[in-house]
Every structure is written in C-alpha cells, then in structure tokens.
Amino acid sequence: MNKKFVKNKERPIKKEASFWLTSGFTQGVVLLNGIIITLTAFLIFNYFIKEMSTDQYNRISNDTGKGFVESISNLENTMSLVTSVISLSGSGDKDAILSEVRRNIPNLTRFDQLLWLFEDEYGNWKYKTISEANENSVLVRSQYKLTPDHRFITKLVNRGVFKSQNLHIYSDFEGMDYFQEKIEPRTMARSFAFVKPVKIKNTALGMVIGITRAGLIFDHNIIYENKEIDRLTIRDVKSGNRIYHMNRKTNKEVYEGGLQQEYGFFVGDSEWQIIIKFIKDRNIVLIEKVPYIILLFGIILTFVGTLFIRNNNMQSKKLSTMNLRLEQKNYELQSEAKERERLNFALTIAERDNRAVIDAVSDVIFETDIEGNVLFLSAAWLKITGFEVERSKGGNLFSMLYPDDQEKQKIDFEKLVRGQKQPYHSFTRLRTSDGTFRAVELAISMIRRDKNEKLRVVGTITDVEARRRAERALAEAEKKYRTIVENAAGGLYQLTPDGIYLSANPAMSRILGYETPAEMLRMIKNANGSVYPDINEREKFMNIIIVQEQIFGYETQVLVKDGGKIWVRENVRIVKDEQNNILYLEGSMEDITQRKEADIALLDAKMHSDMANRAKTEFIANMSHELRTPLNAIIGFSDIMRNEVMGPLGQDMYKEYVTDIHKSGEGLLKIINEILDISKIEAGERDLNECEFSVSNVLQICVDLYAGRMQEKNITLTNDAKNLPNIIGEELSIKQVIGNIYSNAIKYTPKDGRITLFSNYDADGAFRLSITDTGIGMSMREIEKALSAFGQVDNSLDRDSAGVGLGLPLAQAIMGIHSGRIEILSEKSIGTTVTVIFPHTRVVMLDNQAASDNIVT
C-alpha cells in the first residue's frame, strides 16, 4: 500500500515537469531573445552617452583639483622660504629679519596671519607678526585670529612640532570655527594653520605659523565658470574637519544624476581630500534618457509576447496544479505523522538529559506547591541532608528548616505567592539526617503553572557551610591585619598613580602632621604636589617604578600639614589587576629627618675639609713653581762657572764653592719636582703617558744606576725576580717608583748588608715586585710616617743623603693613578720589604711566560 501511495504521489510531479518543459521552454526562448536584444541596444547607447558626460566631468575636476593643489604648494614653498630666511639670518635683530622676509618673499598676502614664535630665553616665548590681513581688504575677513600664549605653545610642543622639520598642518586650534563666507553660492570655510619649526645649527629657535583659509588661496572663478560643479568639499582626512565647502543648492532630482570625483593629496604632514559633486546639464539629462526609453520599449514588447504564450497554457496548467496539490497534501500529512513521532522521541531524550543535568548541579533544585509541600527534589538533596529524595517528597519544606527561622521563611514565601514580594535569597539552616543543622542559602526563584494550571514555586538550596566558615576565618584575619596596620610604627598607605590616597594608617597621618587618617584623606586632594613638592622628581620616580615595579629605600622630601618639609624613606611597589593594569601604589614611609640632617651636616664638613686640602695643595704647587724658576738660573750659571766656560775662576776655593752651589740646587730642584708631582696627582691633573714597557729593563736600569753606592757599602744583591712581564703604564714614572724604593733600601741598609729582589703573581693575575733589605726596619707608626708627605724616619746610617720625606708618598701616589698600590712589611732591627703591586689589567704576559707558575697564595 505504501509503495502504491508513493507511486501515485510521484505521477503529478512528472506531469508538471513535462508541462513546464513544453510551455516553459517556449516562454523562456521568447523572453530571453527579447531581453538580449533590448539590453544590447541599451548598453550600446548608454555607454557612448556616459563616456561623453564623464569626459567633461573629468576635465573640470582635474582643472579644479590641480588649481587648488598648485595654490597649496605655493603656500608650502612660501613657508619653506620664510623659515629658510629666518634660519640663515641667525638669531640677531628680529625686526631686521622680519624686514628681510617681507622684502624678499612673495605671496605673504595669502595668509590672514603669518607669525614667528621664538624662545627669547629658556621657557620665555615671544612672537613677531610677519604679515597680517588688511582690515579693509575686499576679501572676506577671517573670523579667526591667533594670539599665541604659553598654554598654546605648550600644547603645540606636546603635539611633537619639534620632533621633525616637516611642515605641520592644524585645523583644530581653539577658536577655529566653521563659518559662512558667502551666501550665493553658499560657501563655508575653516581657517587652518601651517606650522614649521625653525632651527639654527640644529638648535630649536622657534616656529613659523601661517593662518590662512581656502578663500585666500583658491581661485573661485573655476567654480563660477563651471556651472556643472554643484558641491565642492575639501577636508582633512585625519581630523575629519572640513576646510572648505561650497553648495549651489541645486534641485535634488538633477543632482542625484550627477557624478562625484574624489582626490587625495598631502599637505605637509596631513592628508587632504577634495570631493567634487557635479550636476548634469539638462541636454545631457535628456540624451541619457534615450537608452532607458529604448530599454522600456523593448521590455514591454518582450513581456507582451511572453504573456501571450503563457495565457495559452494557463488552463492546462491549472488542472495539473490541482492534482499536484492533492498529492502534496497527502504527502504532508504522512510527513507530519513521522515528525510527531520523532518529536516525542526527542522529548523523551531531552527530559532524560535535563534530569541528568539537574542532578549534576551541586545546588538542590526543588519545586513546591503554594503551601510549601515538596513536589520535586534534585539528587543534591541526598548529598547535603543525607535524606533520601523519595522519602522527603510530600513533606513540608519549612518543617525541615531551623525552628527559629520557620516563621519568617513562611511569611516571605506567602508574600511571594500573593505577588507582594519579588524572588529573593535568604540564609537559614537545614536539618540533616544526623540531627544537626547545616548553613544554606535558600533562593526562591520563580512561580510557574503546571499543565493543570496549578501554581508551582521553584527554588534552589545552596550549601554555604564551608563558605560561612571561610568568611568567619577571613573576618578574623582581616581584623588581625587591620590591628597590625593601625598599630604599626611606620606609615603605610595606598596611593593611585594620579596622587589620590586610598588608605593610610595612623602612623602615616602622624608623619605628615595630621591628627587622623580620615583628616589626611579628606585634606590631601592630590599627593603629587601637596605631599611631593618636586614634580620633576616625582615624574622620574613614577617612570622608574613603572619599569622596576618596586623600589626599596627611596629617600625624598615631603610636605607636612603645616607647610614644612621632612625627609622620609619609602618602600613602594605597584599593585596590578589581572589584565596587568596599574591599580595603585602600596608603600611604607619612615621619617628620617634627623638622620638626613646629620648626614647633610657631615657632608658639608667633608666638603669644607676637601676645599681646605685642595687650597693647601694648590698653594704648595704654586710656591714650588715659583721656586723652580730662580733655581733653574742658579743651576745653569753655577754649571757654567764650574765648567769654566767663560774662563778660569782664578781661585780653586771658588770652584769648590760653585760645585757645592750646583749640587745643592739640583737637590732642591728634585724636591720641588716631587712636590709638584704629588700636588698634580692630588689635584687630579696628572695625566699618564702610557705605553707597553719591560719591567726587566726598568729594574736593570735602576740596579745599574745605584751600583756605585752598593759597592761603597759592600751590599750584596740577590736577584730572584724571574718571569717578569711587560706593563702598560708610564715607563718614566714607574722607573721613578722602583728607583725611590731601591734607593731607600740602599740608604737604610748598613755596610755588608743584603738586598733581595723577588717577583710573583696573585691568584687574579696581579704582578708583585718586592725589594727586601736587611736595614734598620720600621715600626707601624714609622711606616705611617714614611708614607705621609714630608715624613722622615731617622737614619743614622746615611745622614749625608737624607731627603725631605717625599719619595715613598710620591711612589704611592704614582701607583694609585696606575690603579696599583704599595705594601710595606717591616720589623725593627730585622729589615723591610716594600712590594709594588700592578693590577692584572696592566700586566701583559709574554708568549713564553705563564703567571700560574709563580702564584702567591
């Protein structure tokens, strides 16, 4: 039977298809041929007519756009010429520069105002008017006039006008309004500014600002002569401001058929756009209608032929349609029965899934009647109360609550049923199977009607026992934390980046001189200025903490309530939200005024001490220089007399006197040179003439130099200085250091004594050269005296060659500027070891050497 039904159902579909293959094909052929012929004629005529009108509009729009762009380019060139003349003229007489500009540069009348702004002194800006529109000008006078002030200049600088030498265009200065220039045609315009920085020798000198408008630079004859232009708009793409707008108020129907042209070009650092909308000439409008007349006529003929064929087949089509509808109705009834069966099956599955979802929820979902008797409970009921769901159904919900809460819950429930109360939440306790009560949140959500139109109340029960315990614990913790904060000895605060205090403890208010934190929060509106007076220092601090996110031990001065300043020490960190946005600064503050004042006093005393020491050094240096000048003459003339260059002296006694004078002069010159060297080093004016030299060669020169004195005292020399490197430094001064130490060793060693040379390396690669003697030795006090300027240790062995006590201090100073040092180990009556230590950065090992072979530990 089903097969027969399907077969009968499909027959009318085939008949309909056959019918449409015959009648539909004929209608389609007629309709298609007519449409093809009609569209072909329409497109051909329409193409030629549109090309004719488009060529005319393109010509007009190109002339208009080219004229405006050329005018703007002339103004840009004028701005460049003005800034070039100012830049090349230097920063001399401003009026002379203005005269030069006005005399040599054309097109200045194209500006309503042409101003030169310059920084006369740091932060002090002035301006000169280069050109300004005449009050009696026949042109419409601009409604905007610029009077630059400090706030205007600051705003320009913040916009980055000095970041580049490009020409900047602005149309949004305060007061630059959009005003009507002409009534017929209606013309609107906005003043705009050319701003170009002026620099001399890469130093910002100022800027030139030219105020103009389209009415001054645009040739309006182009618009008046071309009546096809209906609207012309010039706008700044970035700001969206209209610079110029002209509207002829043409009839809307004529305008809608027109054409629109858009041009984009750059003016300085801004992009402008010209939008031109045209109206069509009436003759062109009439010609453009011809293709549409042809199209309409062709369509009418096509549809008349198609309808004629269609009417012949209408009757047979109606019969086929009726049969088809009957068969389709039978099919729809059969489909509807299957759909109902499918929906019933889907409903059963949905109910089962919904029940599973409800039972999976951790909250109890319940439903009661208007008396509070339980009709439905989710599976979470067993987990929370311990009672079986089926056992609790039919019981009254309120009888399961804590006795003291039952009456209040019934009253709220009845008000909800009567419509006197909205759905609500409340906290109560629910009886459990072990006889105790558990804290829950009871939520009555909605009232609904069942299939029998009876009212049912739906709600949820949430177990909040753990949350209540956590809240109590959190409250206790907050209480303890607040007690700690309020009783803390140091100031604690929370501060927004804008300078608004969010919170502060009592110690913080006491530090700033306020009675209570509430008074402090009320009176301080912005800490950036009222608490931290140095705005620049505060900005630097904010920049640092944004990068580092926390700062410890930051010391600064703050203002207290009475206007005084105190020193404080802060530890600050940034607190951010989950999106990494800064919420506030959290920090602690400690008053360190007393310690800071003590430190300042100590630094002041040290500064005075350093100044006194420097004055002493400069005095000694100056005196030494003055003494050396006459000494050079004494030494020179005594040397001439000693050598009898000008003839014999006559008496041998005179020759002996001259020799003594020459020897004494050279000794005094040596002392003065040593004083000068120490003074230069102490004053930081001693420069090193560095090179790489051999320690072995320097040491051998010193040994050879004092060989005669060694023989006179019969002193034995033991040279254990091996594996000597090259040193980077001043060879002459190092030779002086080693020579002074070696000379002292000879001086303080008795006859038949011994001097030992020894070298080694530290673990970090530093080189040590030691000179050990078996002389009289020194105590710790005598070592300190020997290292101080003019400090002499008593030497009964060699009084004839005693110096003034500058050898070791000079050697120590020279090693200091080489980043090295001198060590002295000595014991009375035993001997002395003086070690010269060169840092590893100045030691150059030779290819056949290895410092690790001789390392001292």
mmCIF file of C-alpha atoms in Angstrom, residues 184-350:
data_model
loop_
_atom_site.group_PDB
_atom_site.id
_atom_site.type_symbol
_atom_site.label_atom_id
_atom_site.label_comp_id
_atom_site.label_asym_id
_atom_site.label_seq_id
_atom_site.Cartn_x
_atom_site.Cartn_y
_atom_site.Cartn_z
ATOM 1 C CA GLU A 184 25.311 82.726 -3.041
ATOM 2 C CA PRO A 185 26.619 80.224 -3.712
ATOM 3 C CA ARG A 186 26.591 79.142 -0.089
ATOM 4 C CA THR A 187 30.271 78.846 0.917
ATOM 5 C CA MET A 188 31.593 77.583 4.272
ATOM 6 C CA ALA A 189 35.247 77.746 5.283
ATOM 7 C CA ARG A 190 37.541 76.989 8.209
ATOM 8 C CA SER A 191 40.834 78.667 8.943
ATOM 9 C CA PHE A 192 43.837 76.368 9.154
ATOM 10 C CA ALA A 193 47.464 76.772 10.171
ATOM 11 C CA PHE A 194 50.819 75.912 8.616
ATOM 12 C CA VAL A 195 53.366 75.281 11.416
ATOM 13 C CA LYS A 196 57.061 74.794 10.556
ATOM 14 C CA PRO A 197 59.917 74.646 13.095
ATOM 15 C CA VAL A 198 62.887 76.983 12.669
ATOM 16 C CA LYS A 199 66.307 75.706 13.666
ATOM 17 C CA ILE A 200 69.785 77.286 13.619
ATOM 18 C CA LYS A 201 72.762 74.926 13.946
ATOM 19 C CA ASN A 202 70.405 72.088 14.958
ATOM 20 C CA THR A 203 69.106 74.142 17.912
ATOM 21 C CA ALA A 204 65.361 74.766 18.196
ATOM 22 C CA LEU A 205 64.881 78.519 17.741
ATOM 23 C CA GLY A 206 61.129 78.664 17.280
ATOM 24 C CA MET A 207 58.441 78.138 14.692
ATOM 25 C CA VAL A 208 56.613 79.990 11.914
ATOM 26 C CA ILE A 209 52.796 79.786 11.965
ATOM 27 C CA GLY A 210 50.763 80.815 8.926
ATOM 28 C CA ILE A 211 46.978 81.191 9.326
ATOM 29 C CA THR A 212 45.011 81.067 6.076
ATOM 30 C CA ARG A 213 41.847 79.675 4.535
ATOM 31 C CA ALA A 214 40.650 78.397 1.217
ATOM 32 C CA GLY A 215 39.110 81.775 0.321
ATOM 33 C CA LEU A 216 42.572 83.343 0.173
ATOM 34 C CA ILE A 217 44.317 80.670 -1.867
ATOM 35 C CA PHE A 218 41.598 79.147 -4.050
ATOM 36 C CA ASP A 219 40.587 80.603 -7.403
ATOM 37 C CA HIS A 220 36.782 80.779 -7.147
ATOM 38 C CA ASN A 221 36.429 81.606 -10.843
ATOM 39 C CA ILE A 222 36.962 77.898 -11.558
ATOM 40 C CA ILE A 223 33.721 77.178 -9.660
ATOM 41 C CA TYR A 224 31.766 80.125 -11.055
ATOM 42 C CA GLU A 225 32.755 79.386 -14.674
ATOM 43 C CA ASN A 226 31.879 75.669 -14.380
ATOM 44 C CA LYS A 227 28.197 75.575 -13.522
ATOM 45 C CA GLU A 228 28.333 71.755 -13.545
ATOM 46 C CA ILE A 229 30.076 71.839 -10.124
ATOM 47 C CA ASP A 230 27.275 71.578 -7.573
ATOM 48 C CA ARG A 231 29.253 70.865 -4.410
ATOM 49 C CA LEU A 232 32.941 71.087 -3.611
ATOM 50 C CA THR A 233 34.333 69.899 -0.268
ATOM 51 C CA ILE A 234 37.924 69.974 0.997
ATOM 52 C CA ARG A 235 38.511 68.090 4.258
ATOM 53 C CA ASP A 236 41.359 66.935 6.483
ATOM 54 C CA VAL A 237 41.302 63.091 6.407
ATOM 55 C CA LYS A 238 42.918 62.601 9.830
ATOM 56 C CA SER A 239 40.832 65.070 11.882
ATOM 57 C CA GLY A 240 37.721 64.897 9.672
ATOM 58 C CA ASN A 241 37.469 68.728 9.712
ATOM 59 C CA ARG A 242 36.040 70.449 6.624
ATOM 60 C CA ILE A 243 38.455 73.074 5.313
ATOM 61 C CA TYR A 244 36.129 74.369 2.584
ATOM 62 C CA HIS A 245 32.600 73.583 1.367
ATOM 63 C CA MET A 246 30.568 75.103 -1.499
ATOM 64 C CA ASN A 247 26.930 74.167 -2.213
ATOM 65 C CA ARG A 248 24.803 75.660 -5.026
ATOM 66 C CA LYS A 249 21.593 74.145 -3.571
ATOM 67 C CA THR A 250 20.702 72.573 -6.939
ATOM 68 C CA ASN A 251 17.405 70.729 -7.446
ATOM 69 C CA LYS A 252 17.697 67.301 -5.806
ATOM 70 C CA GLU A 253 16.493 65.325 -8.835
ATOM 71 C CA VAL A 254 19.074 66.921 -11.103
ATOM 72 C CA TYR A 255 21.833 66.465 -8.519
ATOM 73 C CA GLU A 256 21.152 62.769 -7.932
ATOM 74 C CA GLY A 257 22.047 62.012 -11.521
ATOM 75 C CA GLY A 258 25.414 63.736 -11.230
ATOM 76 C CA LEU A 259 28.880 62.378 -10.775
ATOM 77 C CA GLN A 260 31.259 62.527 -7.786
ATOM 78 C CA GLN A 261 35.050 62.793 -8.017
ATOM 79 C CA GLU A 262 37.483 62.402 -5.099
ATOM 80 C CA TYR A 263 41.155 63.381 -4.933
ATOM 81 C CA GLY A 264 43.631 62.728 -2.132
ATOM 82 C CA PHE A 265 46.844 64.692 -1.667
ATOM 83 C CA PHE A 266 49.305 65.545 1.114
ATOM 84 C CA VAL A 267 49.692 68.990 2.638
ATOM 85 C CA GLY A 268 52.700 68.973 4.961
ATOM 86 C CA ASP A 269 52.222 66.022 7.312
ATOM 87 C CA SER A 270 48.432 65.851 6.738
ATOM 88 C CA GLU A 271 46.378 64.124 4.060
ATOM 89 C CA TRP A 272 43.571 66.175 2.493
ATOM 90 C CA GLN A 273 40.751 65.093 0.226
ATOM 91 C CA ILE A 274 38.837 67.061 -2.411
ATOM 92 C CA ILE A 275 35.290 65.819 -3.107
ATOM 93 C CA ILE A 276 33.531 67.327 -6.137
ATOM 94 C CA LYS A 277 29.875 66.560 -6.914
ATOM 95 C CA PHE A 278 28.534 67.572 -10.315
ATOM 96 C CA ILE A 279 25.099 68.306 -11.692
ATOM 97 C CA LYS A 280 24.147 67.220 -15.143
ATOM 98 C CA ASP A 281 23.472 69.558 -17.984
ATOM 99 C CA ARG A 282 19.793 69.420 -18.963
ATOM 100 C CA ASN A 283 20.638 68.464 -22.556
ATOM 101 C CA ILE A 284 22.800 65.591 -21.298
ATOM 102 C CA VAL A 285 19.989 64.537 -18.960
ATOM 103 C CA LEU A 286 17.586 64.349 -21.897
ATOM 104 C CA ILE A 287 20.092 62.409 -24.028
ATOM 105 C CA GLU A 288 20.785 59.981 -21.164
ATOM 106 C CA LYS A 289 17.068 59.142 -21.020
ATOM 107 C CA VAL A 290 17.087 57.770 -24.610
ATOM 108 C CA PRO A 291 18.656 54.386 -23.670
ATOM 109 C CA TYR A 292 16.103 53.940 -20.918
ATOM 110 C CA ILE A 293 13.251 54.679 -23.344
ATOM 111 C CA ILE A 294 14.653 52.023 -25.671
ATOM 112 C CA LEU A 295 15.026 49.641 -22.734
ATOM 113 C CA LEU A 296 11.457 50.238 -21.560
ATOM 114 C CA PHE A 297 10.014 49.790 -25.046
ATOM 115 C CA GLY A 298 11.974 46.531 -25.593
ATOM 116 C CA ILE A 299 10.919 45.139 -22.200
ATOM 117 C CA ILE A 300 7.254 45.916 -22.888
ATOM 118 C CA LEU A 301 7.372 44.105 -26.220
ATOM 119 C CA THR A 302 9.215 41.147 -24.686
ATOM 120 C CA PHE A 303 6.717 40.720 -21.847
ATOM 121 C CA VAL A 304 3.692 41.124 -24.142
ATOM 122 C CA GLY A 305 4.927 38.260 -26.330
ATOM 123 C CA THR A 306 5.748 36.133 -23.300
ATOM 124 C CA LEU A 307 2.308 36.728 -21.697
ATOM 125 C CA PHE A 308 0.554 35.834 -24.917
ATOM 126 C CA ILE A 309 2.240 32.416 -24.994
ATOM 127 C CA ARG A 310 1.696 31.981 -21.292
ATOM 128 C CA ASN A 311 -2.078 32.574 -21.443
ATOM 129 C CA ASN A 312 -2.496 29.770 -23.978
ATOM 130 C CA ASN A 313 -1.195 27.247 -21.494
ATOM 131 C CA MET A 314 -2.857 28.567 -18.329
ATOM 132 C CA GLN A 315 -5.885 26.305 -18.365
ATOM 133 C CA SER A 316 -3.943 23.081 -18.706
ATOM 134 C CA LYS A 317 -1.568 24.296 -16.027
ATOM 135 C CA LYS A 318 -4.402 24.884 -13.558
ATOM 136 C CA LEU A 319 -5.601 21.293 -13.907
ATOM 137 C CA SER A 320 -2.123 19.937 -13.350
ATOM 138 C CA THR A 321 -1.671 22.206 -10.327
ATOM 139 C CA MET A 322 -4.849 20.986 -8.651
ATOM 140 C CA ASN A 323 -3.769 17.346 -8.964
ATOM 141 C CA LEU A 324 -0.343 18.197 -7.679
ATOM 142 C CA ARG A 325 -1.751 19.978 -4.602
ATOM 143 C CA LEU A 326 -3.898 16.975 -3.671
ATOM 144 C CA GLU A 327 -0.952 14.622 -3.879
ATOM 145 C CA GLN A 328 1.227 17.108 -1.961
ATOM 146 C CA LYS A 329 -1.340 17.343 0.834
ATOM 147 C CA ASN A 330 -1.288 13.580 1.301
ATOM 148 C CA TYR A 331 2.470 13.656 1.447
ATOM 149 C CA GLU A 332 2.440 16.454 4.051
ATOM 150 C CA LEU A 333 0.034 14.501 6.310
ATOM 151 C CA GLN A 334 2.287 11.471 6.186
ATOM 152 C CA SER A 335 5.338 13.619 6.913
ATOM 153 C CA GLU A 336 3.578 15.306 9.848
ATOM 154 C CA ALA A 337 2.844 11.931 11.463
ATOM 155 C CA LYS A 338 6.511 10.949 11.196
ATOM 156 C CA GLU A 339 7.580 14.327 12.585
ATOM 157 C CA ARG A 340 5.343 13.906 15.648
ATOM 158 C CA GLU A 341 6.837 10.510 16.313
ATOM 159 C CA ARG A 342 10.334 11.986 16.033
ATOM 160 C CA LEU A 343 9.483 14.898 18.372
ATOM 161 C CA ASN A 344 8.051 12.552 21.018
ATOM 162 C CA PHE A 345 11.262 10.530 20.934
ATOM 163 C CA ALA A 346 13.399 13.730 21.154
ATOM 164 C CA LEU A 347 11.261 14.976 24.056
ATOM 165 C CA THR A 348 11.886 11.761 25.985
ATOM 166 C CA ILE A 349 15.655 12.076 25.439
ATOM 167 C CA ALA A 350 15.595 15.794 26.382
#
